Amino acid sequence: MKDIHSHILFDIDDGSCSIDESLEILKQAVSNNYTDIILTPHYRKRQNYVANNKVKLERFDELLNEIKKEKLKVNLYLGNEITVDEDLIYYLDTKQVVSLNSSRYILLELPFTSKLDCLEDLFDELFDRGMIPIIPHPERYTGYKIEDYKRWIERGVLFQGNIETLYNGYGEKSKKILTEMLKCHMIHFMGSDIHKASHGTYDRNIKEKLEEILQDKKMVLELTDKNIECVIKNKEIKPYKVLEEKKRFKIFNR
């Protein structure tokens, strides 16, 4: 299995507090058959999560050295989870933020309770640059509706659901939204979004849970492995055709 979204890089944001905690999380991952993990520290200007790339690379190298000492068989890659604001393009141009493993794919977190008027213009600029937005945990945002998500998917935006959401980690409503999005083929990746060793997200049997929901082992493999491999290798991912089952979208009437 592979993970597209994690906060394992230590002492950068609200994730791992130390290299020891990072190693503990990685040991959990390896013991549950994770082979590849993209580290995506937050870039949130308003919360001052803005460690520069020099610092991130230094800590990344430290972590890689410790993994080698511990003989952990896991591949790590660097990215960011960028909280979107009107200065996103400036952050990219000044190299304050990075895409996922230097690929065309960029992980963009939206404000949780409000709507950005500039968002679709920012999408246009990213597409013009050959970049593909991936929106993490769409089940947690309250400022957008299903029509927004469907329109974005038609344009090429991809979506990543959180594993813990399916175990009621963010409330019953978020769980229902993610479940329905999965059934309607609106999710392209599942990610841990793990922050702390105590969360135990890597211990979850996510493949079994997804098979219960989707009844489709091929799609489960794509969500937990194949599509993430495409991101790591910078290969094209085509969005699924959204299933037109209107009754499924009632949960989005917030």
C-alpha positions as a printed NumPy array, in Angstrom:
array([[  0.   ,   0.   ,   0.   ],
       [  0.939,   3.633,  -0.469],
       [  0.024,   6.894,   1.267],
       [ -0.404,  10.235,  -0.501],
       [ -1.01 ,  12.459,   2.563],
       [  0.846,  12.413,   5.904],
       [  2.296,  14.707,   8.552],
       [  5.241,  12.529,   9.551],
       [  8.03 ,  15.043,   8.923],
       [  8.937,  16.107,  12.441],
       [  8.728,  19.509,  14.125],
       [  7.29 ,  21.268,  11.076],
       [  3.568,  21.619,  11.729],
       [  0.94 ,  20.047,  14.014],
       [  2.128,  16.567,  13.058],
       [  5.029,  14.557,  14.47 ],
       [  6.837,  16.381,  17.275],
       [ 10.144,  14.52 ,  17.063],
       [ 12.198,  12.2  ,  14.915],
       [ 11.448,   9.418,  17.41 ],
       [  7.709,   9.889,  16.889],
       [  8.228,   9.929,  13.125],
       [ 10.054,   6.608,  13.335],
       [  7.311,   5.14 ,  15.511],
       [  4.694,   6.123,  12.914],
       [  6.798,   4.659,  10.113],
       [  7.206,   1.387,  11.997],
       [  3.403,   1.207,  12.253],
       [  3.176,   1.806,   8.515],
       [  5.743,  -0.838,   7.588],
       [  4.117,  -3.424,   9.852],
       [  0.872,  -2.851,   7.934],
       [  2.439,  -3.299,   4.495],
       [  2.894,   0.344,   3.479],
       [  5.805,   0.642,   1.075],
       [  5.649,   4.27 ,  -0.113],
       [  4.604,   7.423,   1.759],
       [  4.507,  11.045,   0.614],
       [  5.261,  13.468,   3.448],
       [  3.01 ,  16.506,   3.138],
       [  3.69 ,  19.068,   5.888],
       [  1.146,  21.857,   6.09 ],
       [  1.819,  25.201,   4.488],
       [ -0.619,  27.499,   6.3  ],
       [  0.46 ,  31.108,   6.298],
       [ -2.125,  32.189,   8.866],
       [ -1.002,  29.551,  11.394],
       [  2.665,  30.189,  10.667],
       [  3.283,  26.676,   9.341],
       [  5.775,  28.017,   6.84 ],
       [  9.028,  26.096,   7.344],
       [ 11.126,  26.839,   4.289],
       [ 12.239,  24.146,   1.895],
       [ 15.813,  24.198,   3.23 ],
       [ 14.547,  23.209,   6.691],
       [ 12.193,  20.594,   5.248],
       [ 14.995,  19.029,   3.201],
       [ 17.336,  18.948,   6.204],
       [ 14.755,  17.11 ,   8.317],
       [ 13.837,  14.866,   5.433],
       [ 17.502,  13.829,   5.1  ],
       [ 17.7  ,  13.216,   8.862],
       [ 14.659,  10.984,   8.674],
       [ 16.044,   9.058,   5.711],
       [ 19.272,   8.443,   7.61 ],
       [ 17.385,   7.122,  10.638],
       [ 15.259,   4.864,   8.433],
       [ 18.444,   3.4  ,   6.997],
       [ 19.819,   2.767,  10.503],
       [ 16.556,   1.126,  11.567],
       [ 16.449,  -0.895,   8.326],
       [ 12.87 ,   0.149,   7.645],
       [ 11.749,  -0.86 ,   4.176],
       [  9.712,   2.174,   3.182],
       [ 10.215,   4.791,   0.488],
       [  9.587,   8.422,   1.422],
       [  8.852,  11.381,  -0.84 ],
       [  8.41 ,  15.072,  -0.085],
       [  5.506,  17.4  ,  -0.829],
       [  3.237,  19.924,   0.887],
       [ -0.39 ,  20.199,   1.88 ],
       [ -0.997,  23.804,   0.932],
       [ -3.905,  25.718,   2.421],
       [ -5.202,  27.733,  -0.522],
       [ -5.391,  31.505,  -0.484],
       [ -5.101,  34.232,  -3.11 ],
       [ -1.283,  34.075,  -2.925],
       [ -0.973,  30.41 ,  -3.966],
       [  0.72 ,  31.169,  -7.297],
       [  3.206,  33.454,  -5.546],
       [  4.091,  30.631,  -3.118],
       [  4.776,  28.367,  -6.091],
       [  6.789,  30.943,  -8.032],
       [  8.96 ,  31.739,  -5.02 ],
       [  9.384,  28.02 ,  -4.243],
       [  7.926,  28.342,  -0.761],
       [  5.834,  25.237,  -1.472],
       [  6.387,  22.1  ,  -3.525],
       [  4.243,  19.66 ,  -5.455],
       [  4.069,  15.953,  -4.576],
       [  7.503,  14.442,  -5.27 ],
       [  8.161,  17.31 ,  -7.727],
       [  5.368,  15.975,  -9.96 ],
       [  2.53 ,  17.748, -11.769],
       [  0.265,  16.94 ,  -8.791],
       [ -0.278,  19.472,  -6.009],
       [ -2.177,  18.873,  -2.747],
       [ -4.468,  21.821,  -1.973],
       [ -6.391,  22.117,   1.277],
       [ -9.454,  24.38 ,   1.217],
       [-10.789,  26.525,   4.083],
       [-13.046,  24.276,   6.156],
       [-16.02 ,  26.601,   6.697],
       [-15.87 ,  29.243,   3.972],
       [-15.795,  29.501,   0.187],
       [-12.94 ,  30.995,  -1.857],
       [-14.139,  33.251,  -4.659],
       [-10.761,  32.981,  -6.406],
       [-10.567,  29.169,  -6.373],
       [-11.563,  28.379,  -9.945],
       [ -9.299,  31.127, -11.28 ],
       [ -6.46 ,  29.484,  -9.341],
       [ -7.384,  26.138, -10.893],
       [ -7.13 ,  27.776, -14.33 ],
       [ -3.641,  29.073, -13.577],
       [ -2.517,  25.662, -12.321],
       [ -3.907,  23.877, -15.377],
       [ -2.139,  26.422, -17.601],
       [  1.116,  25.456, -15.862],
       [  0.439,  21.755, -16.454],
       [ -0.354,  21.117, -12.781],
       [ -3.178,  18.957, -11.415],
       [ -4.894,  19.931,  -8.143],
       [ -5.679,  17.194,  -5.637],
       [ -8.191,  18.232,  -2.966],
       [ -7.792,  16.323,   0.323],
       [-10.71 ,  15.303,   2.558],
       [-13.572,  16.952,   0.586],
       [-15.963,  15.333,   3.059],
       [-14.881,  17.856,   5.702],
       [-15.546,  21.144,   3.863],
       [-18.84 ,  22.951,   4.43 ],
       [-18.431,  25.801,   1.939],
       [-18.89 ,  23.684,  -1.198],
       [-21.602,  21.452,  -2.617],
       [-21.723,  18.375,  -4.8  ],
       [-22.26 ,  20.471,  -7.942],
       [-18.922,  22.202,  -7.269],
       [-17.091,  18.902,  -6.865],
       [-18.659,  17.382,  -9.972],
       [-17.731,  20.451, -12.043],
       [-14.14 ,  20.346, -10.805],
       [-13.789,  16.64 , -11.586],
       [-15.   ,  17.306, -15.133],
       [-12.156,  19.82 , -15.441],
       [ -9.551,  17.369, -14.131],
       [ -9.383,  18.044, -10.387],
       [ -8.809,  14.922,  -8.259],
       [-10.019,  14.13 ,  -4.729],
       [ -8.477,  12.291,  -1.775],
       [-10.563,  10.921,   1.098],
       [ -9.281,  10.408,   4.646],
       [ -9.087,   6.876,   6.009],
       [-10.183,   7.949,   9.5  ],
       [-13.368,   9.478,   8.096],
       [-14.65 ,   5.983,   7.289],
       [-14.116,   5.04 ,  10.938],
       [-16.167,   8.032,  12.102],
       [-13.082,  10.07 ,  12.957],
       [-14.71 ,  13.327,  11.784],
       [-18.34 ,  12.659,  12.601],
       [-21.205,  10.734,  11.075],
       [-22.028,  13.3  ,   8.407],
       [-18.475,  13.364,   7.007],
       [-18.496,   9.571,   6.974],
       [-21.73 ,   9.51 ,   4.965],
       [-20.454,  12.113,   2.497],
       [-17.204,  10.236,   1.851],
       [-19.041,   6.923,   1.538],
       [-21.394,   8.368,  -1.077],
       [-18.552,  10.066,  -2.94 ],
       [-16.754,   6.719,  -3.084],
       [-19.843,   4.963,  -4.413],
       [-20.244,   7.652,  -7.07 ],
       [-16.569,   7.331,  -8.129],
       [-15.681,  10.861,  -7.009],
       [-12.651,   9.819,  -4.924],
       [ -9.325,   9.001,  -6.579],
       [ -7.069,   8.312,  -3.577],
       [ -7.354,   7.372,   0.08 ],
       [ -4.816,   8.908,   2.45 ],
       [ -3.98 ,   8.622,   6.126],
       [ -3.564,  12.341,   6.921],
       [ -1.768,  10.914,   9.96 ],
       [ -0.424,  13.433,  12.461],
       [  0.511,  11.466,  15.589],
       [  1.765,   7.996,  16.462],
       [ -1.177,   7.629,  18.842],
       [ -3.693,   7.936,  15.981],
       [ -2.993,   4.403,  14.753],
       [ -4.378,   5.122,  11.29 ],
       [ -1.952,   2.717,   9.613],
       [ -3.423,  -0.112,  11.696],
       [ -6.793,   0.292,   9.948],
       [ -7.805,  -2.423,   7.491],
       [ -8.751,   0.139,   4.885],
       [ -8.786,  -2.261,   1.936],
       [-11.391,  -4.433,   3.624],
       [-13.487,  -1.359,   4.482],
       [-13.327,  -0.081,   0.9  ],
       [-14.238,  -3.482,  -0.524],
       [-17.377,  -3.446,   1.64 ],
       [-18.341,  -0.053,   0.222],
       [-17.327,  -0.448,  -3.417],
       [-17.581,  -4.18 ,  -4.124],
       [-14.747,  -3.584,  -6.592],
       [-11.253,  -4.873,  -5.759],
       [ -9.697,  -3.216,  -8.813],
       [-10.868,   0.23 ,  -7.729],
       [ -9.746,  -0.425,  -4.148],
       [ -6.251,  -1.198,  -5.446],
       [ -6.282,   2.024,  -7.475],
       [ -7.361,   4.132,  -4.471],
       [ -4.759,   2.699,  -2.1  ],
       [ -1.871,   1.966,  -4.432],
       [ -1.968,   2.375,  -8.234],
       [ -3.151,   5.993,  -8.45 ],
       [ -0.675,   7.05 ,  -5.761],
       [  2.091,   5.316,  -7.695],
       [  1.08 ,   7.421, -10.711],
       [  1.529,  10.567,  -8.619],
       [  4.951,   9.448,  -7.403],
       [  6.053,   8.641, -10.958],
       [  4.327,  11.717, -12.429],
       [  2.094,   9.649, -14.694],
       [ -1.346,  10.654, -15.95 ],
       [ -4.438,   9.819, -13.899],
       [ -7.795,  10.097, -15.587],
       [-10.733,  10.961, -13.292],
       [-13.428,   8.321, -13.059],
       [-16.765,   8.917, -14.708],
       [-19.034,  10.215, -11.953],
       [-22.046,   7.971, -11.445],
       [-25.263,   9.915, -11.927],
       [-27.313,   8.712,  -8.985],
       [-29.043,  11.811,  -7.692],
       [-30.482,  10.105,  -4.647],
       [-26.945,   9.622,  -3.377],
       [-26.335,  13.355,  -3.191],
       [-28.998,  14.229,  -0.625],
       [-26.374,  14.172,   2.104],
       [-24.746,  17.231,   0.533],
       [-27.757,  19.427,   1.27 ],
       [-26.138,  20.975,   4.316]])
